[in-house]
mmCIF file with all atom_site columns, C-alpha atoms and ligand atoms in Angstrom:
data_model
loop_
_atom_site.group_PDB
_atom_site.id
_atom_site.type_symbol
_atom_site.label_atom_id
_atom_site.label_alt_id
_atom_site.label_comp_id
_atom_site.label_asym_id
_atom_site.label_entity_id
_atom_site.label_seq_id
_atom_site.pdbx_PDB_ins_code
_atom_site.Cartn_x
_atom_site.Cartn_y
_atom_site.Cartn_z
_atom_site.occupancy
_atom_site.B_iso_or_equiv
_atom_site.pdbx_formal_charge
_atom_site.auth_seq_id
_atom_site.auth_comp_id
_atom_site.auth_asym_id
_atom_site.auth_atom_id
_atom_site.pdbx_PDB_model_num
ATOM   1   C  CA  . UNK A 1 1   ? 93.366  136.972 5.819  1.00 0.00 ? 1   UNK A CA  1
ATOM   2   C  CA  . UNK A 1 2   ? 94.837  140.739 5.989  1.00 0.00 ? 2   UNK A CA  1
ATOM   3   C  CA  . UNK A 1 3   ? 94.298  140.457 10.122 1.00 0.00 ? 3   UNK A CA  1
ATOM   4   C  CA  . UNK A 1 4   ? 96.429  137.154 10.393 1.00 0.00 ? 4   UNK A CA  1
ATOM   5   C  CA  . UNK A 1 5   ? 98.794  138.119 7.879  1.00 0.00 ? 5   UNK A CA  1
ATOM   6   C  CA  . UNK A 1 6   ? 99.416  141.632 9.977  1.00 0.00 ? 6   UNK A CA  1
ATOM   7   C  CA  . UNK A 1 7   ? 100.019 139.359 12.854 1.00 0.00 ? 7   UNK A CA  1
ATOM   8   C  CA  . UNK A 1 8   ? 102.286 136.975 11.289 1.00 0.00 ? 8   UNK A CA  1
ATOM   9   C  CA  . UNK A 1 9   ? 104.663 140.139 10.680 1.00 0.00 ? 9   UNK A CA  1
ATOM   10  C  CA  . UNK A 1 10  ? 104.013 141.317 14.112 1.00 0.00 ? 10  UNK A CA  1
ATOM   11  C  CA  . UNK A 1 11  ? 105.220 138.403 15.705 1.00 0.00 ? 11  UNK A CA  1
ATOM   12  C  CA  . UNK A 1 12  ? 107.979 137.768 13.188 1.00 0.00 ? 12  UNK A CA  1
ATOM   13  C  CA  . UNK A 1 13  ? 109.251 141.267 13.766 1.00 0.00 ? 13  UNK A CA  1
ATOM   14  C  CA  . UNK A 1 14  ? 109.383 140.552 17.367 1.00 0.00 ? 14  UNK A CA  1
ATOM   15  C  CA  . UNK A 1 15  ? 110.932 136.925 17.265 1.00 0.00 ? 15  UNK A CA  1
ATOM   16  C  CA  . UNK A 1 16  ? 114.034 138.563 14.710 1.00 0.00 ? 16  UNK A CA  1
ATOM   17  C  CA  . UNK A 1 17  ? 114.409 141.223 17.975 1.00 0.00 ? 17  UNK A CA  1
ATOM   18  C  CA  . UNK A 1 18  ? 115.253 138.820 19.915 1.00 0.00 ? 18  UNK A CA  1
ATOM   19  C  CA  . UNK A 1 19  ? 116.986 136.103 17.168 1.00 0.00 ? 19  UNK A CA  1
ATOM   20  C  CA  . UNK A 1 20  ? 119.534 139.308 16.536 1.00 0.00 ? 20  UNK A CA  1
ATOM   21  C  CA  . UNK A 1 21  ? 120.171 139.986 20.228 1.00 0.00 ? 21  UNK A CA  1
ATOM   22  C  CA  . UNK A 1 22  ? 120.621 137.244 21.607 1.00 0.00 ? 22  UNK A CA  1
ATOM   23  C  CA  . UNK A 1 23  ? 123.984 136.036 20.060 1.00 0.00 ? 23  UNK A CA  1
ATOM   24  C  CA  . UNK A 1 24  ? 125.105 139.508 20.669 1.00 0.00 ? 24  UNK A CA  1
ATOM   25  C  CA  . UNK A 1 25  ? 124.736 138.615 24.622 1.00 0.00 ? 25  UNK A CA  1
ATOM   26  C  CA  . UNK A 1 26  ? 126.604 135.669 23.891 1.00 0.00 ? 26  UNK A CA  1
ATOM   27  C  CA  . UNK A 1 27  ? 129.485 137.734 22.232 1.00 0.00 ? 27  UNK A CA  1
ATOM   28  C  CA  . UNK A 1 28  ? 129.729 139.734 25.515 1.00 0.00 ? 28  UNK A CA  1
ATOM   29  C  CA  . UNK A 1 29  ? 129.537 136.653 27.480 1.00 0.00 ? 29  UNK A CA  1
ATOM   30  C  CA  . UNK A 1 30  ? 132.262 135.083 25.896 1.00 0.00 ? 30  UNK A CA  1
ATOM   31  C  CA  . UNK A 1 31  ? 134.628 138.597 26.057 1.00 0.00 ? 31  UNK A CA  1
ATOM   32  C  CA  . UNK A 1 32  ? 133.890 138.383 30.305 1.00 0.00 ? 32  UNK A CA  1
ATOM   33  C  CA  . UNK A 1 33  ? 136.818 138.281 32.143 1.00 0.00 ? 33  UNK A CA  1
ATOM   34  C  CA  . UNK A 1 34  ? 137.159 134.707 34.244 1.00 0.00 ? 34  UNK A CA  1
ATOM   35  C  CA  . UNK A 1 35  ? 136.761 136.680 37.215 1.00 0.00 ? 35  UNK A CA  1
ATOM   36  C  CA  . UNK A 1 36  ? 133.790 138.688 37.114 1.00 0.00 ? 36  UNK A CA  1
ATOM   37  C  CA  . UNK A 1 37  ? 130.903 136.716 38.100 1.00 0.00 ? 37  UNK A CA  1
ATOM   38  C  CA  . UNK A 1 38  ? 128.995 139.372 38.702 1.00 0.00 ? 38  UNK A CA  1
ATOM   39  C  CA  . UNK A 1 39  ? 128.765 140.394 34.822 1.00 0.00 ? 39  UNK A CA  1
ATOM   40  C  CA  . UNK A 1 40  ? 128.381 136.836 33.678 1.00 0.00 ? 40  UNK A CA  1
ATOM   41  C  CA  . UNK A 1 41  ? 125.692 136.403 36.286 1.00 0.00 ? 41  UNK A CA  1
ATOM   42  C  CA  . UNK A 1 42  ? 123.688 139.807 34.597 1.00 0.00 ? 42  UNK A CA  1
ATOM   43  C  CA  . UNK A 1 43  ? 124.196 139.105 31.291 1.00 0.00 ? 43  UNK A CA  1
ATOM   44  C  CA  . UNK A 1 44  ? 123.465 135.233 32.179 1.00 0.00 ? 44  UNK A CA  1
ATOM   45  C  CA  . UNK A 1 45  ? 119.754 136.346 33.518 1.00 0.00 ? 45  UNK A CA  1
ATOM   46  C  CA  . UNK A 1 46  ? 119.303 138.931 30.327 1.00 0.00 ? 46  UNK A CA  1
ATOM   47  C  CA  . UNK A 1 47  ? 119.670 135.682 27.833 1.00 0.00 ? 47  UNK A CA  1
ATOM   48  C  CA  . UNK A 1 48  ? 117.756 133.281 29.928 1.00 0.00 ? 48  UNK A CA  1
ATOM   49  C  CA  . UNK A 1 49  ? 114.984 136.081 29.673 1.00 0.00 ? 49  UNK A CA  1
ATOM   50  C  CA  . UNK A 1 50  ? 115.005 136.591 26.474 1.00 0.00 ? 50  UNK A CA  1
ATOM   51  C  CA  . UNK A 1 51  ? 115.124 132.980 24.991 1.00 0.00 ? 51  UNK A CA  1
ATOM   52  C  CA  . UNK A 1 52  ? 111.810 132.550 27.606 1.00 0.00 ? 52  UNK A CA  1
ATOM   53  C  CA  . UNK A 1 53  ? 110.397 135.354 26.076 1.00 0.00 ? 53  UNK A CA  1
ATOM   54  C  CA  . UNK A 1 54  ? 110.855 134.702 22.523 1.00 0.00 ? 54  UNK A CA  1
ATOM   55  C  CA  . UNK A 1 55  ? 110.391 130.928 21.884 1.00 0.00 ? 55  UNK A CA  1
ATOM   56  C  CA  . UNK A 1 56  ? 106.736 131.472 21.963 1.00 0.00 ? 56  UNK A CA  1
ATOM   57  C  CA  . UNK A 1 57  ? 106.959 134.742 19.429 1.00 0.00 ? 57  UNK A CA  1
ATOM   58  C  CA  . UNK A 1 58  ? 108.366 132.020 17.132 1.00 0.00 ? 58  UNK A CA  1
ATOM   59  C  CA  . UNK A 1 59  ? 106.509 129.614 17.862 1.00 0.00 ? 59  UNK A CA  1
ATOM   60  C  CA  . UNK A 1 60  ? 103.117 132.292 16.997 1.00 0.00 ? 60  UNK A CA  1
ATOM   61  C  CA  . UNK A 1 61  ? 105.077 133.762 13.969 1.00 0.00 ? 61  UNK A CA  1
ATOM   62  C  CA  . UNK A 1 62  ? 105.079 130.063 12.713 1.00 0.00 ? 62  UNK A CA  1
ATOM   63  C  CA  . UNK A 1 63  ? 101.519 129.157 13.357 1.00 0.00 ? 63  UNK A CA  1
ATOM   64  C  CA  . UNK A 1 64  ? 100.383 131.908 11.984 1.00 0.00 ? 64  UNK A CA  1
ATOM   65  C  CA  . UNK A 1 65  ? 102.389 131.484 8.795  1.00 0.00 ? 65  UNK A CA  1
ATOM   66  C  CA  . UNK A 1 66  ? 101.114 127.680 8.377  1.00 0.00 ? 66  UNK A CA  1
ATOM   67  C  CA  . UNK A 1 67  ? 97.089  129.345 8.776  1.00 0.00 ? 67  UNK A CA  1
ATOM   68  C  CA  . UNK A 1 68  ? 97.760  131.380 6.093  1.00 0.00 ? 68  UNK A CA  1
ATOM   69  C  CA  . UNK A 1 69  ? 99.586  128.461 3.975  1.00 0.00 ? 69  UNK A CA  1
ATOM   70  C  CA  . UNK A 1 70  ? 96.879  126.153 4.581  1.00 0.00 ? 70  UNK A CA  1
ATOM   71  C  CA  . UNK A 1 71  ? 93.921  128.619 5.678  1.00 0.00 ? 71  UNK A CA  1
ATOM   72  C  CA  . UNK A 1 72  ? 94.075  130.614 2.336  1.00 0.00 ? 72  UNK A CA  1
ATOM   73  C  CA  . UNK A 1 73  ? 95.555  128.327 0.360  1.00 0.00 ? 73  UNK A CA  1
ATOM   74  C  CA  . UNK A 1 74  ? 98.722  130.134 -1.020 1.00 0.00 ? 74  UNK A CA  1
ATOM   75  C  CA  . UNK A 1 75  ? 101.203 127.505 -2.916 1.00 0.00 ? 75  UNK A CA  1
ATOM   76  C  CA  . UNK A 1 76  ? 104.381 127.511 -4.932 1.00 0.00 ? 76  UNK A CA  1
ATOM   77  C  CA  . UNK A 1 77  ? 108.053 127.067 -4.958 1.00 0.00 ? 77  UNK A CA  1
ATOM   78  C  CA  . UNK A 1 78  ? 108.656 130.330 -2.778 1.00 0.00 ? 78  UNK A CA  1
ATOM   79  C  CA  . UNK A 1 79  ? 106.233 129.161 -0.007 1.00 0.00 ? 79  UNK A CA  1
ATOM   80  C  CA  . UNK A 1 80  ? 108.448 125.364 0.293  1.00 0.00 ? 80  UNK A CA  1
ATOM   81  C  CA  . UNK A 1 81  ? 111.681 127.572 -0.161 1.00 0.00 ? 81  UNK A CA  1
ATOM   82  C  CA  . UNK A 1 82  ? 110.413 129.854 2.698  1.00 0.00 ? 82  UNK A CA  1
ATOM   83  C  CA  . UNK A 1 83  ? 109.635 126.813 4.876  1.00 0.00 ? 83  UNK A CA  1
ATOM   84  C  CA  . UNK A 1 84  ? 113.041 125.038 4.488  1.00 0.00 ? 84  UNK A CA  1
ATOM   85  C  CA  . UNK A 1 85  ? 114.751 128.803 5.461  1.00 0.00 ? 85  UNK A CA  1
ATOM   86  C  CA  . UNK A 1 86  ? 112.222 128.528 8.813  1.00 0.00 ? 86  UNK A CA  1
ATOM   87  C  CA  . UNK A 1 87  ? 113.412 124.966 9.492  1.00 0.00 ? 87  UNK A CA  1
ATOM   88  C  CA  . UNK A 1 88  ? 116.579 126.452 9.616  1.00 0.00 ? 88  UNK A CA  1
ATOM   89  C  CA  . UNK A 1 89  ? 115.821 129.630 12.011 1.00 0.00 ? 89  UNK A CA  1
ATOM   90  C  CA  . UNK A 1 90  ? 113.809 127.354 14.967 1.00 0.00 ? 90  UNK A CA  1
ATOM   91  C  CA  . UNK A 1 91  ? 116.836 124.928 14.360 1.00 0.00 ? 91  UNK A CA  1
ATOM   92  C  CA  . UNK A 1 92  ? 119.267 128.109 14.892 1.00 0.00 ? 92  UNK A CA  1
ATOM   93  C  CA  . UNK A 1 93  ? 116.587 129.503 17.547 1.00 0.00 ? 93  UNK A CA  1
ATOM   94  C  CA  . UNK A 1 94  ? 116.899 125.677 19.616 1.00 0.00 ? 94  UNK A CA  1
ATOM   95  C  CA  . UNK A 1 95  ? 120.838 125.887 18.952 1.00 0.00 ? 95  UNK A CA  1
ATOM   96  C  CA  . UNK A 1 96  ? 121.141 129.405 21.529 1.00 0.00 ? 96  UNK A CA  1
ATOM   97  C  CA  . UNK A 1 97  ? 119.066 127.542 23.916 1.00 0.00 ? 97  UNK A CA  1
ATOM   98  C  CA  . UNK A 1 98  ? 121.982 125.072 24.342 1.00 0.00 ? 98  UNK A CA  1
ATOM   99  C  CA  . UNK A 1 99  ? 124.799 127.733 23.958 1.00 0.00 ? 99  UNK A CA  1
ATOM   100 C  CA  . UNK A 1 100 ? 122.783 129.490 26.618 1.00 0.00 ? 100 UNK A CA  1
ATOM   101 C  CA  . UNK A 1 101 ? 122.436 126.185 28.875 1.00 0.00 ? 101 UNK A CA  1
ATOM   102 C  CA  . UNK A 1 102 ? 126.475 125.542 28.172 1.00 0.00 ? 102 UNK A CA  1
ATOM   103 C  CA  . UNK A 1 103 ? 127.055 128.698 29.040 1.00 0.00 ? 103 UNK A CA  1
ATOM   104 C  CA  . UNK A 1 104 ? 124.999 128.411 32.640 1.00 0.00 ? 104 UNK A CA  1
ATOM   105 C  CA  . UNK A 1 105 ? 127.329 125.292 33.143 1.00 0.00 ? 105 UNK A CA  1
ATOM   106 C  CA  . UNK A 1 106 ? 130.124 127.343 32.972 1.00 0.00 ? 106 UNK A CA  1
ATOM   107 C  CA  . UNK A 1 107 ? 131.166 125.162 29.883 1.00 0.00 ? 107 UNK A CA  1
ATOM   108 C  CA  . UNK A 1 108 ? 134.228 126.146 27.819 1.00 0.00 ? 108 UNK A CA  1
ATOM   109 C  CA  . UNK A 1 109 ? 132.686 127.946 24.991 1.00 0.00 ? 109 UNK A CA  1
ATOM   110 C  CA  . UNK A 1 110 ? 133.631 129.371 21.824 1.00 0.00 ? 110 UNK A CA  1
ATOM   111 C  CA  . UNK A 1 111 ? 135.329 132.963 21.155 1.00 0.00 ? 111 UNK A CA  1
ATOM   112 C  CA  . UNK A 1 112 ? 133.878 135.920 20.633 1.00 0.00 ? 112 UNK A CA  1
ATOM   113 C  CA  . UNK A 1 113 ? 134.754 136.073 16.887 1.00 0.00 ? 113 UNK A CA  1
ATOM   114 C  CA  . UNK A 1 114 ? 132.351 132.840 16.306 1.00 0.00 ? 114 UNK A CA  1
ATOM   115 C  CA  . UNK A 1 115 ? 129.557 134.451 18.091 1.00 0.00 ? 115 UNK A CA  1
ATOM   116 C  CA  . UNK A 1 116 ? 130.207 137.473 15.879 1.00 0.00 ? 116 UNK A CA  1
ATOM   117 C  CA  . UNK A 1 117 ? 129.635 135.672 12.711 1.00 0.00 ? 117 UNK A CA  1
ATOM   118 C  CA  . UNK A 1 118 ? 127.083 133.845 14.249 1.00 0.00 ? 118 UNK A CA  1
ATOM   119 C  CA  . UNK A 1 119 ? 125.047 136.769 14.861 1.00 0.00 ? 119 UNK A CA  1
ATOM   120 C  CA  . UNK A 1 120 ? 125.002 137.155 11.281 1.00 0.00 ? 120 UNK A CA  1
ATOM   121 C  CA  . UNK A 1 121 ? 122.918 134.046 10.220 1.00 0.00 ? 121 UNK A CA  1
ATOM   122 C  CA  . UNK A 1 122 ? 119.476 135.443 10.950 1.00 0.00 ? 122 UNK A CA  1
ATOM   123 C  CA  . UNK A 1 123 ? 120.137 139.016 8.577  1.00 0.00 ? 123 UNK A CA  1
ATOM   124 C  CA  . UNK A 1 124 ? 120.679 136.127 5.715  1.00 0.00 ? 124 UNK A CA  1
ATOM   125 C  CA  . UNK A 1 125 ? 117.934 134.050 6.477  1.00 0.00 ? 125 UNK A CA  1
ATOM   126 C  CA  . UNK A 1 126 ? 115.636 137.187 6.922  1.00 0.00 ? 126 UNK A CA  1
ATOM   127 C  CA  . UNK A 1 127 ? 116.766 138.601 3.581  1.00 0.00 ? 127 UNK A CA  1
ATOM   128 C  CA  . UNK A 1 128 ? 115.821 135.235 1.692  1.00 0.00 ? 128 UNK A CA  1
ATOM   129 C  CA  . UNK A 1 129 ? 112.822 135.166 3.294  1.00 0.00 ? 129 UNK A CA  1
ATOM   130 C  CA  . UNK A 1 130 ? 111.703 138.791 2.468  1.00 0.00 ? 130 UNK A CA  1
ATOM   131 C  CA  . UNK A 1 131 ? 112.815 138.249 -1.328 1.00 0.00 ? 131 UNK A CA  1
ATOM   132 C  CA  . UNK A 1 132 ? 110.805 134.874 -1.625 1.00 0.00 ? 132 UNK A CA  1
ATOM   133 C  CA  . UNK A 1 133 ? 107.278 135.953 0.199  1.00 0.00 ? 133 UNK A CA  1
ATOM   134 C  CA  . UNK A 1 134 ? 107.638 139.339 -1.275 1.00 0.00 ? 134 UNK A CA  1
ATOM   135 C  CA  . UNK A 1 135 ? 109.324 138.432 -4.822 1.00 0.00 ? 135 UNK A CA  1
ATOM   136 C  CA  . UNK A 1 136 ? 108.030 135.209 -4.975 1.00 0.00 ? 136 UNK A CA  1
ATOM   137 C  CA  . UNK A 1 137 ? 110.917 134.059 -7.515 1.00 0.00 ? 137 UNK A CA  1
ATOM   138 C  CA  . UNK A 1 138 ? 109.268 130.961 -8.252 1.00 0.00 ? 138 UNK A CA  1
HETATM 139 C  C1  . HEM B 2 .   ? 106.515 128.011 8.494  1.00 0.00 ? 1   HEM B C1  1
HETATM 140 C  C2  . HEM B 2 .   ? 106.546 129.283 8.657  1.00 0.00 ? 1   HEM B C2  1
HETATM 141 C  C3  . HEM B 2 .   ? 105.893 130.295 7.729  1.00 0.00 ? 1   HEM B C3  1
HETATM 142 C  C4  . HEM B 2 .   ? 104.918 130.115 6.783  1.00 0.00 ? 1   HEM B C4  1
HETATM 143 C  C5  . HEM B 2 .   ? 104.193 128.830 6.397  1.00 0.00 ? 1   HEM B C5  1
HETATM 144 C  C6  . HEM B 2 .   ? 104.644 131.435 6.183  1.00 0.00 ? 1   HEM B C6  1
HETATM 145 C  C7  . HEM B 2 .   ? 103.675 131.665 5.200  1.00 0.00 ? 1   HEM B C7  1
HETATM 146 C  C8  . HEM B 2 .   ? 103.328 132.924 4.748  1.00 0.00 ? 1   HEM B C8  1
HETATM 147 C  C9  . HEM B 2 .   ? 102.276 133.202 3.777  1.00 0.00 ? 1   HEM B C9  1
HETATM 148 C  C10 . HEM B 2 .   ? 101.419 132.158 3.102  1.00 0.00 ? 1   HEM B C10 1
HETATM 149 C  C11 . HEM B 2 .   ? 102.228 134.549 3.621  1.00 0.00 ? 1   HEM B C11 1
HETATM 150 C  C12 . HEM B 2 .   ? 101.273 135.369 2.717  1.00 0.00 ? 1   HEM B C12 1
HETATM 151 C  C13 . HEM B 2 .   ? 102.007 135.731 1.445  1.00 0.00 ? 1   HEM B C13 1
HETATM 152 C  C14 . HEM B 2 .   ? 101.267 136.754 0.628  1.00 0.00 ? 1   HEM B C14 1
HETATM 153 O  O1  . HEM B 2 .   ? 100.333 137.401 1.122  1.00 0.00 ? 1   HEM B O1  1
HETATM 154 O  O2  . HEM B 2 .   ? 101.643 136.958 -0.540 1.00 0.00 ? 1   HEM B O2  1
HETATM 155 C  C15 . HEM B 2 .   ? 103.248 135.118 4.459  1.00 0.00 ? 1   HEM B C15 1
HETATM 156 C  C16 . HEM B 2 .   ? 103.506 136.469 4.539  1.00 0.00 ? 1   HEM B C16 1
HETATM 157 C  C17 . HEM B 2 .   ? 104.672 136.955 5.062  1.00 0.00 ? 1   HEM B C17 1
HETATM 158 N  N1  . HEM B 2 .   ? 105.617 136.232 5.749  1.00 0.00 ? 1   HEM B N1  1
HETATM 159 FE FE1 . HEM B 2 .   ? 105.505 134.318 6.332  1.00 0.00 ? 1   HEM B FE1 1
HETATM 160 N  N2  . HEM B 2 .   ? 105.462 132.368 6.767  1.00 0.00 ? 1   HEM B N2  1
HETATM 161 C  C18 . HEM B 2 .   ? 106.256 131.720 7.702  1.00 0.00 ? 1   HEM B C18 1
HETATM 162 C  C19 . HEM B 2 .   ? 107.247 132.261 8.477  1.00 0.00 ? 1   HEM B C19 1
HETATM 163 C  C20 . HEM B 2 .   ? 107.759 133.527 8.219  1.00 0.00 ? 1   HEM B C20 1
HETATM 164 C  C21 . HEM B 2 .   ? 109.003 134.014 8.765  1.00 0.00 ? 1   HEM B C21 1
HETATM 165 C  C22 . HEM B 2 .   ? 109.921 133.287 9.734  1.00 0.00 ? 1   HEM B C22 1
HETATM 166 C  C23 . HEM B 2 .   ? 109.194 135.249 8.237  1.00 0.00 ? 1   HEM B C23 1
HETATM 167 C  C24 . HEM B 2 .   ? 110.403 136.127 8.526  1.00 0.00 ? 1   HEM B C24 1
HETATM 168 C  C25 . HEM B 2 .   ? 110.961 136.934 7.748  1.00 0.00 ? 1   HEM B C25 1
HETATM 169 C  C26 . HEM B 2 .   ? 108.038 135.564 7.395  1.00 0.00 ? 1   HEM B C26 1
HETATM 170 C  C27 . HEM B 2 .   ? 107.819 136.750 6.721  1.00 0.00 ? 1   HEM B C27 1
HETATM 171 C  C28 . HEM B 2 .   ? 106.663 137.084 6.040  1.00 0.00 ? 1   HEM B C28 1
HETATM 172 C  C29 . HEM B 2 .   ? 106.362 138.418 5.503  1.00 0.00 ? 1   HEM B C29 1
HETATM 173 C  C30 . HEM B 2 .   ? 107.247 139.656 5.587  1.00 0.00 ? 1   HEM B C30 1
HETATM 174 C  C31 . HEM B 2 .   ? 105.093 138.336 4.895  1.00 0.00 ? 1   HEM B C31 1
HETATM 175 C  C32 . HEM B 2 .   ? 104.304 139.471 4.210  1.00 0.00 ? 1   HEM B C32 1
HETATM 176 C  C33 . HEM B 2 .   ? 104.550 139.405 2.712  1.00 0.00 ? 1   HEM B C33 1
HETATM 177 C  C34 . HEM B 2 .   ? 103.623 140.316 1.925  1.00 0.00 ? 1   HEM B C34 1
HETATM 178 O  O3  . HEM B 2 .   ? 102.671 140.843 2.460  1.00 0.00 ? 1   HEM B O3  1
HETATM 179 O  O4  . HEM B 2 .   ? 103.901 140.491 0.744  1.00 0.00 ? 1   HEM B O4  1
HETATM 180 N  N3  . HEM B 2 .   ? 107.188 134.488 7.398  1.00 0.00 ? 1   HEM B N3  1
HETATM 181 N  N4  . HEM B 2 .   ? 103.901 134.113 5.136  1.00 0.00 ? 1   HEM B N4  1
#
């Protein structure tokens, strides 16, 4: 249990490196001046990189939370809680895939104040998280 546990926090250490950076591309993305493709086209390739190369860190972070939920049969409150925060992060992980594909299509996007704030949604989730698997509240 210790070796898949160890893992799960490997690969949820790396997906949160890239769940924290890659809004902060889109912040710089949306500050580029109209006429420097060259800079949108760099930071463009960066995000598209990243996104490929963190979707399946999730995606291992998350199977290897559900084998220790239903491998080693852990329960309670905390453990549903924790779930319903994960729903959220793959459905904020999904969302930057299509801010990344609007930004490709050169669609108007929003400012760089909203991606600011945005960048701020995985530090909450992770902090809930951490309190509930490591608190266990209930
Ligand atoms: C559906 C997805 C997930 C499930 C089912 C799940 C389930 C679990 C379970 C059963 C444990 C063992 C708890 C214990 O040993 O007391 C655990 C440990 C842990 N999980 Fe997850 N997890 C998931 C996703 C995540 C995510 C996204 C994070 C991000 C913060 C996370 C962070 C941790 C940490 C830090 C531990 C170690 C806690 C400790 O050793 O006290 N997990 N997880």
């Amino acid at each position: 249990m210790l070796w898949v546990k160890a893992f799960h926090i490997v690969f949820v250490v790396s997906w949160f490196a890239g769940l924290f950076y890659l809004p902060r591309i889109f912040v710089n993305l949306a500050m580029v001046p109209a006429d420097s493709r060259a800079e949108r086209e760099r930071l463009l390739l960066m995000a598209r990189k990243l996104y490929r190369f963190i979707t399946p860190l999730g995606v291992l972070a998350i199977a290897l939370g559900l084998w220790l939920w239903f491998g080693f049969g852990f329960s309670g409150g905390w453990l549903h809680a924790k779930t319903a925060l994960v729903v959220v992060l793959a459905a904020y992980h999904l969302w930057c895939g299509r801010l990344l594909a609007g930004f490709a299509e050169g669609a108007p996007t929003r400012t760089h104040v909203w991606f600011r704030f945005f960048n701020e949604v995985p530090v909450l989730v992770l902090i809930a998280i951490c309190i509930l698997v490591v608190v266990k509240p209930f």
